JSON list of C-alpha atoms in Angstrom, two decimals:
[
{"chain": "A", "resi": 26, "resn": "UNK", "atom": "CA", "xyz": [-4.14, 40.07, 22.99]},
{"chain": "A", "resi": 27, "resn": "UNK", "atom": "CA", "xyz": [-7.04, 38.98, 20.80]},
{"chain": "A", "resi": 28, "resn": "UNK", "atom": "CA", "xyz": [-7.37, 35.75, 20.33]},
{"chain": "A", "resi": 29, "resn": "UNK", "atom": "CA", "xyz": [-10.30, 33.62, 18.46]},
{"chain": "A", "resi": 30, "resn": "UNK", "atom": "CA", "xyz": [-11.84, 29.94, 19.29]},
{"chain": "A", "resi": 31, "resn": "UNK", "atom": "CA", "xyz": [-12.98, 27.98, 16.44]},
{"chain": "A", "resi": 32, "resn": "UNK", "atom": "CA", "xyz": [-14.71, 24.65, 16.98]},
{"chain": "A", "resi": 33, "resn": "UNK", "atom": "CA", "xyz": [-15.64, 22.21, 14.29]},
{"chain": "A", "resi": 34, "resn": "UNK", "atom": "CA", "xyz": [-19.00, 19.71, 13.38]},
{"chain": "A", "resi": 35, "resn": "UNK", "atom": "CA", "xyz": [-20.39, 18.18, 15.85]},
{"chain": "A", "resi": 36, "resn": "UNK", "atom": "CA", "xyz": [-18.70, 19.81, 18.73]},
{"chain": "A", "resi": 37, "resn": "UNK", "atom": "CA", "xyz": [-22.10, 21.68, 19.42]},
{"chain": "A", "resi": 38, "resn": "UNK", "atom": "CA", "xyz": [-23.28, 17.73, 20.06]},
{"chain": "A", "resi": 39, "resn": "UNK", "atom": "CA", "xyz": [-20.60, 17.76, 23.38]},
{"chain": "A", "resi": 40, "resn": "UNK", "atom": "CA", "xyz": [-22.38, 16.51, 26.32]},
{"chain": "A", "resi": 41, "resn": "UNK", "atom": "CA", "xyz": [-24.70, 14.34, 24.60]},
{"chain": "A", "resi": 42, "resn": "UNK", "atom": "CA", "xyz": [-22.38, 12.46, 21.72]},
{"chain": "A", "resi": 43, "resn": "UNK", "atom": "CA", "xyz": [-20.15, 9.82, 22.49]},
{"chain": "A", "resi": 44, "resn": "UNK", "atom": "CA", "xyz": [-19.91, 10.74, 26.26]},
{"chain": "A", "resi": 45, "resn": "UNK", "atom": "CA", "xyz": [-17.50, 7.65, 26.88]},
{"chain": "A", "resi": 46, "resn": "UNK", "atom": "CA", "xyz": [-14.89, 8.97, 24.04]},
{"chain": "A", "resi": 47, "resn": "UNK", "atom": "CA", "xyz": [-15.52, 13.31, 24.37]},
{"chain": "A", "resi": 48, "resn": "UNK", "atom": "CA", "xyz": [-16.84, 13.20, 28.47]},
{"chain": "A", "resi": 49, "resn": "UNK", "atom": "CA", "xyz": [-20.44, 14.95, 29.92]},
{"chain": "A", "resi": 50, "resn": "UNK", "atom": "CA", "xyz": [-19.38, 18.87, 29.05]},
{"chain": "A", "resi": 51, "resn": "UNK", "atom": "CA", "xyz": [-21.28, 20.48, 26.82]},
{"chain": "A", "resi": 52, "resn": "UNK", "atom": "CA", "xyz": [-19.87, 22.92, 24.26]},
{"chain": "A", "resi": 53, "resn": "UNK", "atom": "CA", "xyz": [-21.28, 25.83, 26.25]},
{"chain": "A", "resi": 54, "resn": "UNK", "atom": "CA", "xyz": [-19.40, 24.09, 29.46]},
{"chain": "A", "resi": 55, "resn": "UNK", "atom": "CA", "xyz": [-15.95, 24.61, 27.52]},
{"chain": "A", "resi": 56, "resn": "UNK", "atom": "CA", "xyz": [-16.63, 27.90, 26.20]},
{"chain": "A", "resi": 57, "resn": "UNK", "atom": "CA", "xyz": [-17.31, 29.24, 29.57]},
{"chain": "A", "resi": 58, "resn": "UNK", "atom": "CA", "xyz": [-14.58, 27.86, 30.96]},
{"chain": "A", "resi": 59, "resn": "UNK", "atom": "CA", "xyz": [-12.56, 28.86, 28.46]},
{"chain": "A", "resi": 60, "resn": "UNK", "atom": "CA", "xyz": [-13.76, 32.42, 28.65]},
{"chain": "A", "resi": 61, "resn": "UNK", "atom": "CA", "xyz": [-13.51, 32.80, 32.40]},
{"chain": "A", "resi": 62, "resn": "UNK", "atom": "CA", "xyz": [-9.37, 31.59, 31.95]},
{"chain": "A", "resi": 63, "resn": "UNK", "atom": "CA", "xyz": [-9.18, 34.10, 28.75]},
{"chain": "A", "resi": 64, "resn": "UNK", "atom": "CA", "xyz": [-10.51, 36.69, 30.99]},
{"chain": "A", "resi": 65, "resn": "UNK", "atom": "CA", "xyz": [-7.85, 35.83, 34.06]},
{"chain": "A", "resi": 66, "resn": "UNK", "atom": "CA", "xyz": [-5.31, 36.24, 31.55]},
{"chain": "A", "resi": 67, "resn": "UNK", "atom": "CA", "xyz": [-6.41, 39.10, 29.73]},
{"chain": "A", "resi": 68, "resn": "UNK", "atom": "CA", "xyz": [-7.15, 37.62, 26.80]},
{"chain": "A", "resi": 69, "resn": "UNK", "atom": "CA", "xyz": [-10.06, 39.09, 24.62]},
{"chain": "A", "resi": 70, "resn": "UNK", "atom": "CA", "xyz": [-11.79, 35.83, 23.30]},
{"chain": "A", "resi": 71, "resn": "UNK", "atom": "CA", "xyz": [-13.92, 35.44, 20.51]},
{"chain": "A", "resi": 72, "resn": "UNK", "atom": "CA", "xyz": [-15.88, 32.52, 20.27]},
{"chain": "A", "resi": 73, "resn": "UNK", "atom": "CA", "xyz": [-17.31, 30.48, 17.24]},
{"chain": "A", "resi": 74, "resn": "UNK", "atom": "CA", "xyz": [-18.54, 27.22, 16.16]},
{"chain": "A", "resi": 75, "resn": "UNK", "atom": "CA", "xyz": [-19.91, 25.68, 12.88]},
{"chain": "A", "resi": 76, "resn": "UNK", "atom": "CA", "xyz": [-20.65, 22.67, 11.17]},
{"chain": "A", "resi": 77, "resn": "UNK", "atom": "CA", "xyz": [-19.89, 23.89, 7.30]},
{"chain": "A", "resi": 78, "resn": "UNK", "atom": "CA", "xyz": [-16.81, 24.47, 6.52]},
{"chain": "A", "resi": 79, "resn": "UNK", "atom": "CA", "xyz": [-17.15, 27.49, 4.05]},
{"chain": "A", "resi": 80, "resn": "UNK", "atom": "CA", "xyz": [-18.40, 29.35, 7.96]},
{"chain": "A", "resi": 81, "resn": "UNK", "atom": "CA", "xyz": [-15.16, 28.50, 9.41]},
{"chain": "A", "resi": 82, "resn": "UNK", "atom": "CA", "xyz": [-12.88, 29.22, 6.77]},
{"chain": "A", "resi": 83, "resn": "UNK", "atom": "CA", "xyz": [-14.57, 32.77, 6.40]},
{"chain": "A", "resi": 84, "resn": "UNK", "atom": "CA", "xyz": [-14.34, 33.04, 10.22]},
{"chain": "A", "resi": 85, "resn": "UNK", "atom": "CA", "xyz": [-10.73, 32.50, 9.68]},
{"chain": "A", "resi": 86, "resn": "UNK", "atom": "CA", "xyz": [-10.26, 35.27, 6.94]},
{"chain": "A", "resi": 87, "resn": "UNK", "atom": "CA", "xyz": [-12.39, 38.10, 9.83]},
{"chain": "A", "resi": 88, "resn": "UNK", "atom": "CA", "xyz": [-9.68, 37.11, 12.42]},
{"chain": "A", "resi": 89, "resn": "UNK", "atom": "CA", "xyz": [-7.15, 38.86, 10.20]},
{"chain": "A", "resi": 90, "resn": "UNK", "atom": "CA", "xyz": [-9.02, 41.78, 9.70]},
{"chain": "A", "resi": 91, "resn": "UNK", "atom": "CA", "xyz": [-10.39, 41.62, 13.68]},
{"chain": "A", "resi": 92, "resn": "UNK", "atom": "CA", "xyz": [-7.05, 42.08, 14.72]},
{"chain": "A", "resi": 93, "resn": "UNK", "atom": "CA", "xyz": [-6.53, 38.11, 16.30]},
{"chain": "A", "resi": 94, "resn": "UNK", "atom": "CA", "xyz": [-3.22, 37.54, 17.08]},
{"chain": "A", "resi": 95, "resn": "UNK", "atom": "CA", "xyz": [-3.86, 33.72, 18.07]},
{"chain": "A", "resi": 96, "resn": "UNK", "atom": "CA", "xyz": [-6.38, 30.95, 17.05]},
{"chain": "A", "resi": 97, "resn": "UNK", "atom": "CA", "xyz": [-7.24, 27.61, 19.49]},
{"chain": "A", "resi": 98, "resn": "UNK", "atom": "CA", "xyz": [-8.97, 25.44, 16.64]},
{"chain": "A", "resi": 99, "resn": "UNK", "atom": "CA", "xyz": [-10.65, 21.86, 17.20]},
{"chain": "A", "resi": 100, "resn": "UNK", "atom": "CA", "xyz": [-11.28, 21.23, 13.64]},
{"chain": "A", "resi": 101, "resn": "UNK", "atom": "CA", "xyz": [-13.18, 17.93, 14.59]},
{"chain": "A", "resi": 102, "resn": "UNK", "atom": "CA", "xyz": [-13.92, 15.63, 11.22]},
{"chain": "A", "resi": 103, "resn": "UNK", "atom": "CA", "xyz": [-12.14, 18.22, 9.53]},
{"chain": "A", "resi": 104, "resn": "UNK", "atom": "CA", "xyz": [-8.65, 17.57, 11.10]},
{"chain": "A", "resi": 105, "resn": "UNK", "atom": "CA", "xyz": [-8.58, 14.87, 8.07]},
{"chain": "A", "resi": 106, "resn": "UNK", "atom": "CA", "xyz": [-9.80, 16.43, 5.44]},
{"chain": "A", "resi": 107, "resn": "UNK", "atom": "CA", "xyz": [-10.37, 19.72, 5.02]},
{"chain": "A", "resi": 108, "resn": "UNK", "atom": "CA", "xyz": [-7.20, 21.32, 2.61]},
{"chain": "A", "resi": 109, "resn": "UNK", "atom": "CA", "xyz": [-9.53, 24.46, 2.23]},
{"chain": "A", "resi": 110, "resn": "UNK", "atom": "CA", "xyz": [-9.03, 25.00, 5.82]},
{"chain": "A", "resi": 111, "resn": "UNK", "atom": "CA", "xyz": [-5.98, 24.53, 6.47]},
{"chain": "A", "resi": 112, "resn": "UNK", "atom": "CA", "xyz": [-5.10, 27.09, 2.92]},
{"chain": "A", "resi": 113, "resn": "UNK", "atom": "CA", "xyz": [-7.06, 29.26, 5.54]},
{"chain": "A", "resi": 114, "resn": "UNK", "atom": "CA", "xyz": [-4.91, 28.88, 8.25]},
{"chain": "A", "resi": 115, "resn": "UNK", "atom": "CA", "xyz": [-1.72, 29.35, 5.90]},
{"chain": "A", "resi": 116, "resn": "UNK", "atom": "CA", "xyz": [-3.36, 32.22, 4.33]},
{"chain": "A", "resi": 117, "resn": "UNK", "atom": "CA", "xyz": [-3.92, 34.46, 7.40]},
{"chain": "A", "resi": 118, "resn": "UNK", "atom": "CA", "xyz": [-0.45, 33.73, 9.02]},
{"chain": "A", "resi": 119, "resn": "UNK", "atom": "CA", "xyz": [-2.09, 33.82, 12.68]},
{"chain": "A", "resi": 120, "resn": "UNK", "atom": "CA", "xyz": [-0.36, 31.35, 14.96]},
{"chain": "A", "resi": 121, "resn": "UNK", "atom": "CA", "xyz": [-2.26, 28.67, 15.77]},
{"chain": "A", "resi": 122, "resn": "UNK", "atom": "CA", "xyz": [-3.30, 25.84, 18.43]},
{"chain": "A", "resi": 123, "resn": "UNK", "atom": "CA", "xyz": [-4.81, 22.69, 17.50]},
{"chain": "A", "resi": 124, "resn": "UNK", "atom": "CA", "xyz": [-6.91, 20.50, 19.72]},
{"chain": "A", "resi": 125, "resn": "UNK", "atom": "CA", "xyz": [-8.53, 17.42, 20.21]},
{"chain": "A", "resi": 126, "resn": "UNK", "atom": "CA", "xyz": [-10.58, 16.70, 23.46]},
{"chain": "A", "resi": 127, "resn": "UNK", "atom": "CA", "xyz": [-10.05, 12.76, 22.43]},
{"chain": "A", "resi": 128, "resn": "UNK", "atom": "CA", "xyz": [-6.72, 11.00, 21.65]},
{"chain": "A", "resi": 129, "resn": "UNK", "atom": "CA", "xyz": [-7.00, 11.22, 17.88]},
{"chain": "A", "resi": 130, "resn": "UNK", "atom": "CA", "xyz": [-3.66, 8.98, 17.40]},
{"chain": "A", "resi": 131, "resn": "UNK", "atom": "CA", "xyz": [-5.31, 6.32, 19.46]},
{"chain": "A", "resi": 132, "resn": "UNK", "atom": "CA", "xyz": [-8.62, 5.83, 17.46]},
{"chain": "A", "resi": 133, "resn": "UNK", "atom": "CA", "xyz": [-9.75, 4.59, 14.24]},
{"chain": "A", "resi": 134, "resn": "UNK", "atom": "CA", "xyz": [-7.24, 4.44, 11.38]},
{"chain": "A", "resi": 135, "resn": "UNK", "atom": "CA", "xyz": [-8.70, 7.01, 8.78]},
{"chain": "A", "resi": 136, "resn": "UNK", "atom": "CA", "xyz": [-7.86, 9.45, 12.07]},
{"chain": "A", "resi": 137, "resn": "UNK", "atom": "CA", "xyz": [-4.59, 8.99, 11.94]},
{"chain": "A", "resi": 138, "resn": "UNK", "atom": "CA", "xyz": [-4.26, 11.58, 8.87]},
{"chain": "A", "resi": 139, "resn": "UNK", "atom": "CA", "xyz": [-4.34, 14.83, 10.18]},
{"chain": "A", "resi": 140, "resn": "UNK", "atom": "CA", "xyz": [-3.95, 18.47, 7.93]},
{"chain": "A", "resi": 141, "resn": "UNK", "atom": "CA", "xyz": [-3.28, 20.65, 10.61]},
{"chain": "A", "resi": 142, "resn": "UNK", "atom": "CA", "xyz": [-0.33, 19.54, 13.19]},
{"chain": "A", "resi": 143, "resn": "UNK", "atom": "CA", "xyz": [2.37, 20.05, 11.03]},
{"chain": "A", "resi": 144, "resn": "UNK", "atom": "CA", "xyz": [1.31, 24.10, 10.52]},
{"chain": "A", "resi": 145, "resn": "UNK", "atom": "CA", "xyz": [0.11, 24.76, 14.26]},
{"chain": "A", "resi": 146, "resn": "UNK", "atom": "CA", "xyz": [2.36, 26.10, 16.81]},
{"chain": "A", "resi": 147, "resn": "UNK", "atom": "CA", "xyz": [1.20, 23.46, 19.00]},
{"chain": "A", "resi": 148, "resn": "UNK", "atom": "CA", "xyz": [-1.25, 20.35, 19.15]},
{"chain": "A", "resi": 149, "resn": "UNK", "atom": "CA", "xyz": [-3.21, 19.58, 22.52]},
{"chain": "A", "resi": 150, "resn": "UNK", "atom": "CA", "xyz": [-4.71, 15.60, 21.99]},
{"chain": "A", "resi": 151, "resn": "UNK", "atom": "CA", "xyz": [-6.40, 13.19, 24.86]},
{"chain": "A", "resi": 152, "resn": "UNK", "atom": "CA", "xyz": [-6.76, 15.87, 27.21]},
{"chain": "A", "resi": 153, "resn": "UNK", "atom": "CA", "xyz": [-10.50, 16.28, 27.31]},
{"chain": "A", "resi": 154, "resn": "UNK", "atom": "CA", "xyz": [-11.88, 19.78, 27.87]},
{"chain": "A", "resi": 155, "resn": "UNK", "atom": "CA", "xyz": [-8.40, 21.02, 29.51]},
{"chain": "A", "resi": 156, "resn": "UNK", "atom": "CA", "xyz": [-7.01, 20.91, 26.48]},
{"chain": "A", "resi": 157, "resn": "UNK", "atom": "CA", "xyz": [-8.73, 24.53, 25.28]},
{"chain": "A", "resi": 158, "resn": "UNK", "atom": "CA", "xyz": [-7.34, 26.15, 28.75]},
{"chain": "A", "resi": 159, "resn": "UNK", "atom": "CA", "xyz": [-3.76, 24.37, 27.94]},
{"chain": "A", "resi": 160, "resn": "UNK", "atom": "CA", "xyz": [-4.28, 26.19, 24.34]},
{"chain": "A", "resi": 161, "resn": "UNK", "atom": "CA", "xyz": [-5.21, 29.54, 25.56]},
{"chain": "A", "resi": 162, "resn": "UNK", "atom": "CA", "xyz": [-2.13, 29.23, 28.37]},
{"chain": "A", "resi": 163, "resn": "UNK", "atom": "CA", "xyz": [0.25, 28.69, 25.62]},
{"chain": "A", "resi": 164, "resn": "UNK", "atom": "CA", "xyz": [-0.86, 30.96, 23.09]},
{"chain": "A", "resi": 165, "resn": "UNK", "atom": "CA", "xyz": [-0.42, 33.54, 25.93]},
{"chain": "A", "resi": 166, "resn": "UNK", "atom": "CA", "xyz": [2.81, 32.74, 26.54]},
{"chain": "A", "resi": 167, "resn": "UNK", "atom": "CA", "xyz": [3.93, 32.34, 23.27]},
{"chain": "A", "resi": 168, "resn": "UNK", "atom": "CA", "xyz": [2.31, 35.72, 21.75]},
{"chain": "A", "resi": 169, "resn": "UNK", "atom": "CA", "xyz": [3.67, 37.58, 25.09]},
{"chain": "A", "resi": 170, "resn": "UNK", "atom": "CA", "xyz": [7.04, 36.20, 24.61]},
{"chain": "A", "resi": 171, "resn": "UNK", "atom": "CA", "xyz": [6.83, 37.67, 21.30]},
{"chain": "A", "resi": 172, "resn": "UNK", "atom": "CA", "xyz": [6.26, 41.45, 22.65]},
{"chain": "A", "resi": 173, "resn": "UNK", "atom": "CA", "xyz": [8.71, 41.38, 24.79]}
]
């Protein structure tokens, strides 16, 4: 099982931004956390970040070709606006997690639109950091459900 982590702008600002609405880990923290669980459960992880848009979507279009089977996204800003990524998404047919380390449907207003939910096998919101190992649990089971 192959599966990819993709992590939208500003997310490489974790530990430092906003520490009272996205907490004291760094993106690095997360990753190795979530590396460390993707290695318990057998998971081959590939890891990526960016802050353009036109990085992630081609990042999406590899996984196909990489062989992912599953994709834990945290599209950050772009949750709300970004139609290119989510054609991405569609386009590739890899099931997909969404999460939020903050409660998205709890903040500002413009927040509440979001591209992605209603496409991804699951969303993971207000969780902090957990969220990513909640992801990678349920992508396992879900994909290894599937080969059974």
């Amino acid at each position: 099982m192959k599966v990819m982590l993709i992590n939208g702008p500003n997310l490489n600002l974790l530990g430092r931004r906003e520490k009272s609405i996205y907490g004291t880990m760094t993106l690095a923290d997360i990753e190795n956390h979530a590396a460390a669980r993707a290695e318990a459960l057998g998971i081959d992880l590939v890891i990526f970040q960016s802050n353009h848009e036109g990085e992630i979507i081609d990042k999406i279009h590899e996984a196909s070709t990489l062989g992912v089977t599953g994709i834990v996204i945290n599209p950050g800003g772009y949750t709300h606006t970004s139609v290119a990524i989510r054609d991405a998404l569609l386009a590739v047919s890899i099931p997909f997690i969404e999460v939020h380390i903050s409660n998205v449907a709890g903040r500002e207003a413009f927040r509440q639109k979001n591209l992605f939910s209603d496409i991804a096998a699951g969303t993971i919101s207000g969780l902090g950091p957990i969220g990513y190992i909640l992801a990678l649990e349920a992508l396992h089971e879900l994909l290894g459900s599937k080969a059974r």
